[in-house]
CSV table of C-alpha atoms and ligand atoms in Angstrom, one decimal:
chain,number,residue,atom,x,y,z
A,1,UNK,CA,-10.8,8.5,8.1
A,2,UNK,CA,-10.1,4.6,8.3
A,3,UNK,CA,-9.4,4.1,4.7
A,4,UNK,CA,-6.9,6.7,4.4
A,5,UNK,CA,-3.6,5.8,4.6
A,6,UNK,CA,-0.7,8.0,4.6
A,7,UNK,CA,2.5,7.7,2.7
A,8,UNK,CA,5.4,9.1,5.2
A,9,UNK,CA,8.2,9.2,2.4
A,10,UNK,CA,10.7,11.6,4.0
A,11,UNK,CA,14.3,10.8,5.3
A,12,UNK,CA,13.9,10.8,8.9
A,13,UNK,CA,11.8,9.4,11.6
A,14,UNK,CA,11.7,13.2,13.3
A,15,UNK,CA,9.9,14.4,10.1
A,16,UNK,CA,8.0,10.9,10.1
A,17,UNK,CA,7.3,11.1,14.0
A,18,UNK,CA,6.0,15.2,13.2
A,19,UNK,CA,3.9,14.2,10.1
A,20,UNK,CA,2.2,11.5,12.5
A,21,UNK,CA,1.3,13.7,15.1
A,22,UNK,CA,-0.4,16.0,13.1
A,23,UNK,CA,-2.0,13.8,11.5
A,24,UNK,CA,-3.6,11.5,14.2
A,25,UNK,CA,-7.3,10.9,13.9
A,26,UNK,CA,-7.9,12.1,10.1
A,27,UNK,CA,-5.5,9.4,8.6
A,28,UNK,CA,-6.2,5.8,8.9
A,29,UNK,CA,-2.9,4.8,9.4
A,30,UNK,CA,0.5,5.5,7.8
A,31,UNK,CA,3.0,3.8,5.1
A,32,UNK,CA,6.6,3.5,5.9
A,33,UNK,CA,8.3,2.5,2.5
A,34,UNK,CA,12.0,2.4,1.2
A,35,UNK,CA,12.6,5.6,1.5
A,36,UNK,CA,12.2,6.1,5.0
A,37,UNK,CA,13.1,2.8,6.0
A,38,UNK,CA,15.8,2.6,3.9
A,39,UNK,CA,17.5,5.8,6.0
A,40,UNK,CA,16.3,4.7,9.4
A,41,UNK,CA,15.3,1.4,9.8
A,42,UNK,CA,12.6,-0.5,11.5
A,43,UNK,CA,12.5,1.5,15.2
A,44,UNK,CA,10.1,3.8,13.4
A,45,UNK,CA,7.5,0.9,12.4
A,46,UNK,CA,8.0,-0.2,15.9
A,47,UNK,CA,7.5,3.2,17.6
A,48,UNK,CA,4.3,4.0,15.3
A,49,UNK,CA,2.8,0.3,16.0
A,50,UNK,CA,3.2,1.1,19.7
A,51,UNK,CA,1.3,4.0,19.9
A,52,UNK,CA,-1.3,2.6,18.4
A,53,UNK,CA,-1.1,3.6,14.4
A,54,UNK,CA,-1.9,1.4,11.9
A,55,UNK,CA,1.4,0.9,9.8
A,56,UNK,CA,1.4,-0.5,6.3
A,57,UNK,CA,5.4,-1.1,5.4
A,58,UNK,CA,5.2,-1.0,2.3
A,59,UNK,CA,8.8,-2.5,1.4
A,60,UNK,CA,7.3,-4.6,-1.9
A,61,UNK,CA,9.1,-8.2,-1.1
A,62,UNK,CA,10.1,-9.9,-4.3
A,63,UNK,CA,12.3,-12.7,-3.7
A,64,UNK,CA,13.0,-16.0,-3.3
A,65,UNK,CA,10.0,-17.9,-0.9
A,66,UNK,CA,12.3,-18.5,2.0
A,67,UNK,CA,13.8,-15.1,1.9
A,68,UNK,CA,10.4,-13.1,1.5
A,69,UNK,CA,9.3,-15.5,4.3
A,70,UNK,CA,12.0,-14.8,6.3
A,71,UNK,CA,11.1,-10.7,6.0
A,72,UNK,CA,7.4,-11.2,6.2
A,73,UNK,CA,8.4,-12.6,9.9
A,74,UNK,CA,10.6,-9.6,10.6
A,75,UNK,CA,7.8,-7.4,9.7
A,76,UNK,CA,5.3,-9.2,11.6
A,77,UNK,CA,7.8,-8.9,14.7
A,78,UNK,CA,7.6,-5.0,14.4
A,79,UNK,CA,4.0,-4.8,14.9
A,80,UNK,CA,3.4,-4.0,11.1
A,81,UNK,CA,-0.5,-4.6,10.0
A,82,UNK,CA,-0.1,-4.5,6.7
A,83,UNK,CA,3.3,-5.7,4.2
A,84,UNK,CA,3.1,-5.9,0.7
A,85,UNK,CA,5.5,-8.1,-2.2
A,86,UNK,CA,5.2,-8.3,-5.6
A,87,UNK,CA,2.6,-10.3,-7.0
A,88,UNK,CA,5.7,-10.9,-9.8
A,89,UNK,CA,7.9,-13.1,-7.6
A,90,UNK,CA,5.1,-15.9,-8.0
A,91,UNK,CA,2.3,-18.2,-6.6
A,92,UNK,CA,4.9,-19.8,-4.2
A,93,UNK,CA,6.4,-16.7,-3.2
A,94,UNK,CA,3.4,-15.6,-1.8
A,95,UNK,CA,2.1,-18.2,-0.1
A,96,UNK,CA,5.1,-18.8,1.6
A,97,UNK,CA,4.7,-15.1,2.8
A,98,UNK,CA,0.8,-16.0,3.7
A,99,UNK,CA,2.6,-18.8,5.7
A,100,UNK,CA,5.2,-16.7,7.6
A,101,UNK,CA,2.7,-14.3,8.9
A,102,UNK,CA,-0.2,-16.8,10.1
A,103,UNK,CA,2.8,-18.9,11.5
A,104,UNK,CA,4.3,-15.5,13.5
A,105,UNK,CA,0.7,-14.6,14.7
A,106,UNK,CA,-0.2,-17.8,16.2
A,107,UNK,CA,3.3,-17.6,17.8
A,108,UNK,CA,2.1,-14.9,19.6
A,109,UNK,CA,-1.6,-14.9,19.8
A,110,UNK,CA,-1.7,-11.5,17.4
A,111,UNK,CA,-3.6,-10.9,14.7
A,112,UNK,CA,-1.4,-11.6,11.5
A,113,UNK,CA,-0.6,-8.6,9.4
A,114,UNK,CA,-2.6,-8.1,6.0
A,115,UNK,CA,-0.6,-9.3,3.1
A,116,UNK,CA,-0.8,-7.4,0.2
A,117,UNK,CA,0.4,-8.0,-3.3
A,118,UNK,CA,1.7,-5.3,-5.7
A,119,UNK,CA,0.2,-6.2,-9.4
A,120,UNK,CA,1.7,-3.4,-11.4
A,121,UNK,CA,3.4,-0.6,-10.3
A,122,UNK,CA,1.4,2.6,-10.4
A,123,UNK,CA,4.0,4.9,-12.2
A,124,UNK,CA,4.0,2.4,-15.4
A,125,UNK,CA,1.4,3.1,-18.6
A,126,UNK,CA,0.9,0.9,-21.7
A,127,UNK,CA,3.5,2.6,-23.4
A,128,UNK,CA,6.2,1.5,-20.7
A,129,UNK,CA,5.1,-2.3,-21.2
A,130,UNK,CA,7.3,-3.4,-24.0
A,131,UNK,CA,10.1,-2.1,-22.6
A,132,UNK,CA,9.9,-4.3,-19.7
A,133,UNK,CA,9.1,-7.6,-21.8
A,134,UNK,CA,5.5,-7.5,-21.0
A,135,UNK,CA,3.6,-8.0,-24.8
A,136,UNK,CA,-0.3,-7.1,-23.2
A,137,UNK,CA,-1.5,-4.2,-21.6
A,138,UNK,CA,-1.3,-2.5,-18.3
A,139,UNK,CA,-4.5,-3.8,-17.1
A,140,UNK,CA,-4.6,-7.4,-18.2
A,141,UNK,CA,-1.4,-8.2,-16.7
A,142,UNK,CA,-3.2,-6.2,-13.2
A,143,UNK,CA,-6.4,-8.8,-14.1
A,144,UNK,CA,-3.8,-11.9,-14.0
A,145,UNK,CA,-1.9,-11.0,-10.8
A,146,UNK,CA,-4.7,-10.0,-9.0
A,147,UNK,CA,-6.3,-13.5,-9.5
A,148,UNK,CA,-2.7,-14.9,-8.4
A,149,UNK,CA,-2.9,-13.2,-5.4
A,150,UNK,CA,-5.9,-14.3,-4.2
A,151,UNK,CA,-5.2,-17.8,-5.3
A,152,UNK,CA,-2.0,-17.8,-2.8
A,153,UNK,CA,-4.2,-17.1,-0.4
A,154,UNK,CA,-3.4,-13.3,0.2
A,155,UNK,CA,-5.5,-10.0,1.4
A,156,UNK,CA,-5.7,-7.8,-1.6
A,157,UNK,CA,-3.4,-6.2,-3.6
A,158,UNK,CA,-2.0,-2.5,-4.5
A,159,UNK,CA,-3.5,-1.3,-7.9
A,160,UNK,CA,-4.4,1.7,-9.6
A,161,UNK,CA,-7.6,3.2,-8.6
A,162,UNK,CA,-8.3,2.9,-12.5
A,163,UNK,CA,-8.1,-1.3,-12.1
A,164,UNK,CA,-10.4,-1.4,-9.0
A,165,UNK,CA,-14.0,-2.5,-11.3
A,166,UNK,CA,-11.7,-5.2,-12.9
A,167,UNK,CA,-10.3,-6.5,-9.6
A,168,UNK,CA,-14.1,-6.8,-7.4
A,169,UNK,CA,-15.2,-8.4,-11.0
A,170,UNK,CA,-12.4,-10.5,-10.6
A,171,UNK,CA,-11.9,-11.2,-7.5
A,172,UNK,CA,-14.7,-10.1,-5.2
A,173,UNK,CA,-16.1,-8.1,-2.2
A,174,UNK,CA,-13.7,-9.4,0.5
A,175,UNK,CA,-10.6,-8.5,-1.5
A,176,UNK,CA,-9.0,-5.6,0.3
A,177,UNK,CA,-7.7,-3.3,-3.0
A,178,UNK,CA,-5.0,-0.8,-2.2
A,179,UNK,CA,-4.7,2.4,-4.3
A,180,UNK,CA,-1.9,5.1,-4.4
A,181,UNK,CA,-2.2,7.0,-7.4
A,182,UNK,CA,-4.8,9.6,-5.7
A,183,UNK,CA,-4.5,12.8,-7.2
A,184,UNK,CA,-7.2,15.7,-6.9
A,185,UNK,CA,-8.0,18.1,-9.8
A,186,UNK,CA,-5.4,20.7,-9.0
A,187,UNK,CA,-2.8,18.1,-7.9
A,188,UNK,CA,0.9,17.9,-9.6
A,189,UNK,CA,1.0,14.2,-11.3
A,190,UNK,CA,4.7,13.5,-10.4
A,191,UNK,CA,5.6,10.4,-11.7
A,192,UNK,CA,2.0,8.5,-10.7
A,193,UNK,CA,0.3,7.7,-14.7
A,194,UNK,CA,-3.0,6.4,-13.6
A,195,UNK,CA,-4.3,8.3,-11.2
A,196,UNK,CA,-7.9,9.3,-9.6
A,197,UNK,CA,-9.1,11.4,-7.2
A,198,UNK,CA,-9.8,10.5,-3.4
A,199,UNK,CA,-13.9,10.5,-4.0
A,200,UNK,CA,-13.9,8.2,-7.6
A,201,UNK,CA,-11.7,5.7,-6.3
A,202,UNK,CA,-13.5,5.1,-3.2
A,203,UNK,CA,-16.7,5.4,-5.2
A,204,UNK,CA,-15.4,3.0,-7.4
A,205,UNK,CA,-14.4,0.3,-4.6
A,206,UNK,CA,-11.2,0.8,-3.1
A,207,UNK,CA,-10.1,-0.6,0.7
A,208,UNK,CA,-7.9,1.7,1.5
A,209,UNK,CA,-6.0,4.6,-0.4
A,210,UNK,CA,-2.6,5.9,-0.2
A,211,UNK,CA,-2.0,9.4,-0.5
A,212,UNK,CA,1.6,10.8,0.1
A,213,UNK,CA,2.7,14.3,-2.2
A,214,UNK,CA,-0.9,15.7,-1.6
A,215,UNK,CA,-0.9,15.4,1.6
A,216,UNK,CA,2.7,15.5,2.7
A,217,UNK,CA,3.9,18.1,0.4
A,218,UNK,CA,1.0,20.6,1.0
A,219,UNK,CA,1.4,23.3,3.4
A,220,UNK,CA,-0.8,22.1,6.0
A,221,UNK,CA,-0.8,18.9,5.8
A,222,UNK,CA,-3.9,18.6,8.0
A,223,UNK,CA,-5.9,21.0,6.2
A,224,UNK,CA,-5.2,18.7,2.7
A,225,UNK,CA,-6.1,15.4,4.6
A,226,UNK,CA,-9.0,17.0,5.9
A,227,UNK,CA,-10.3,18.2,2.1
A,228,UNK,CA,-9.6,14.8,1.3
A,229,UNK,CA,-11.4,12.9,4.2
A,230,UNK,CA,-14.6,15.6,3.3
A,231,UNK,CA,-14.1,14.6,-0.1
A,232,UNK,CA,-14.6,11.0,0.2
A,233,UNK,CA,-17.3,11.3,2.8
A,234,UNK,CA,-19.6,13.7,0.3
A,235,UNK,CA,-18.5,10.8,-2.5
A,236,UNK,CA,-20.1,8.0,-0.1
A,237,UNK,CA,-23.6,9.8,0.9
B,301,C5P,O1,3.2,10.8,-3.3
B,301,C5P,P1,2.3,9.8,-3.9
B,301,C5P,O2,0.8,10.1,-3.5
B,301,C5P,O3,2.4,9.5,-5.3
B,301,C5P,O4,2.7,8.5,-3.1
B,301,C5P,C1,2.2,7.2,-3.4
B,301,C5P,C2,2.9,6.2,-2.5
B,301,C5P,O5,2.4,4.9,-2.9
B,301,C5P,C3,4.4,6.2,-2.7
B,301,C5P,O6,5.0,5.9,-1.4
B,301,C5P,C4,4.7,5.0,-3.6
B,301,C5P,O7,5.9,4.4,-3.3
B,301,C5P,C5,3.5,4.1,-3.2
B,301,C5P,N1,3.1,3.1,-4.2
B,301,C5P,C6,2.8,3.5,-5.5
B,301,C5P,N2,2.4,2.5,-6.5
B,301,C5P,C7,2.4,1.2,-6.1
B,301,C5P,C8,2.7,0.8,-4.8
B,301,C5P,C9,3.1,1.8,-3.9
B,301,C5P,O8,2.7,4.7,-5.8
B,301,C5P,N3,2.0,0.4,-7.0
């Protein structure tokens, strides 16, 4: 299923490299993040990207512009088609990562990778807001960056699958919204706080969602991407 994309958070690209065989064809494409890249670098993004899988590293830039610029480029080089930063490091921030890609893809004559801003991290709830120096809730400061984002020119962002009617009222049918956060009925929480199943949040307009535990921590992984890939295609007829 296209819009499925797979989290790969384990510590080595043999377990990444196994995960991705198996599951070829039912996942839309696969996430590399900190975890994994952290432990082995950017030869697996470059390995998955040449056979053909769609990767999303999801490595959540938030720095200075030139710096994030300077990464955005790297990732481009590795064949990445989608890179995410945080919609916190500002309007100049991101469009100097907008910049980096489209510069890197007309170098090359390839399609620039999506850029994707993170609005609020999934695992945080009203409660945590205060404590981070944030005085309005969750979803108004989601409402805020979201707008940001699309102002600095990017693709979409990453939100809860809970913030995805206030994002297409916000911000539109074109703007690609990204949801981890996917939990089914019988599904541990972990440490995700605003979750939804596979079905409701595409129902309710997500691009693409991001599934890791479910999937990755099931026994057959296969078998739970399958149930999920059914579950969204009975939510969509
Ligand atoms: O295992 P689980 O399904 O919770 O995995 C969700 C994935 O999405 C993790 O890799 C996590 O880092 C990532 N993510 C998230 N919330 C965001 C951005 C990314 O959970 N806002």
């Amino acid at each position: 299923m296209d819009q499925l994309l797979v989290a790969l958070d384990v510590d080595t690209a043999a377990e990444a490299r196994a995960l991705a065989d198996r599951l070829r064809g039912v996942a839309g494409g696969f996430k590399i993040g900190s975890r994994l890249f952290t432990s082995h670098g950017p030869s697996i993004v470059q390995e998955l990207a040449e056979r053909g899988d769609r990767v999303f590293l999801d490595l959540k830039f938030h720095d200075i512009p030139n710096t994030v610029a300077g990464a955005v480029n790297a990732a481009a080089r590795s064949g990445a088609w989608m890179v995410n930063v945080h919609a916190a490091g500002g309007a100049a921030m991101m469009e100097a990562a907008r910049k980096a890609a489209d510069q890197e893809a007309a170098r090359t004559s390839r399609p620039a990778p999506l850029i994707i801003a993170v609005t609020m991290l999934t695992s945080l709830s009203d409660a945590m807001m205060e404590t981070i120096g944030i005085g309005h809730r969750v979803a108004d400061q989601v409402e805020r960056l979201a707008a940001l984002a699309q102002a600095s020119g990017l693709d979409g962002v990453v939100a809860s699958p809970q913030e995805i009617a206030l994002i297409r009222r916000r911000c539109g049918s074109a703007f690609a919204i990204v949801t981890p956060g996917i939990r089914g009925a019988g599904d541990a929480k972990g440490d995700q706080s605003r979750t939804m199943s596979a079905g409701e949040a595409l129902a309710a307009g997500s691009t693409y969602l991001v599934v890791g535990r479910p999937i990755i921590a099931a026994a057959d992984p296969r078998a739970a991407a399958e149930r999920i890939a059914a579950e969204c295609a009975a939510s969509s007829s």
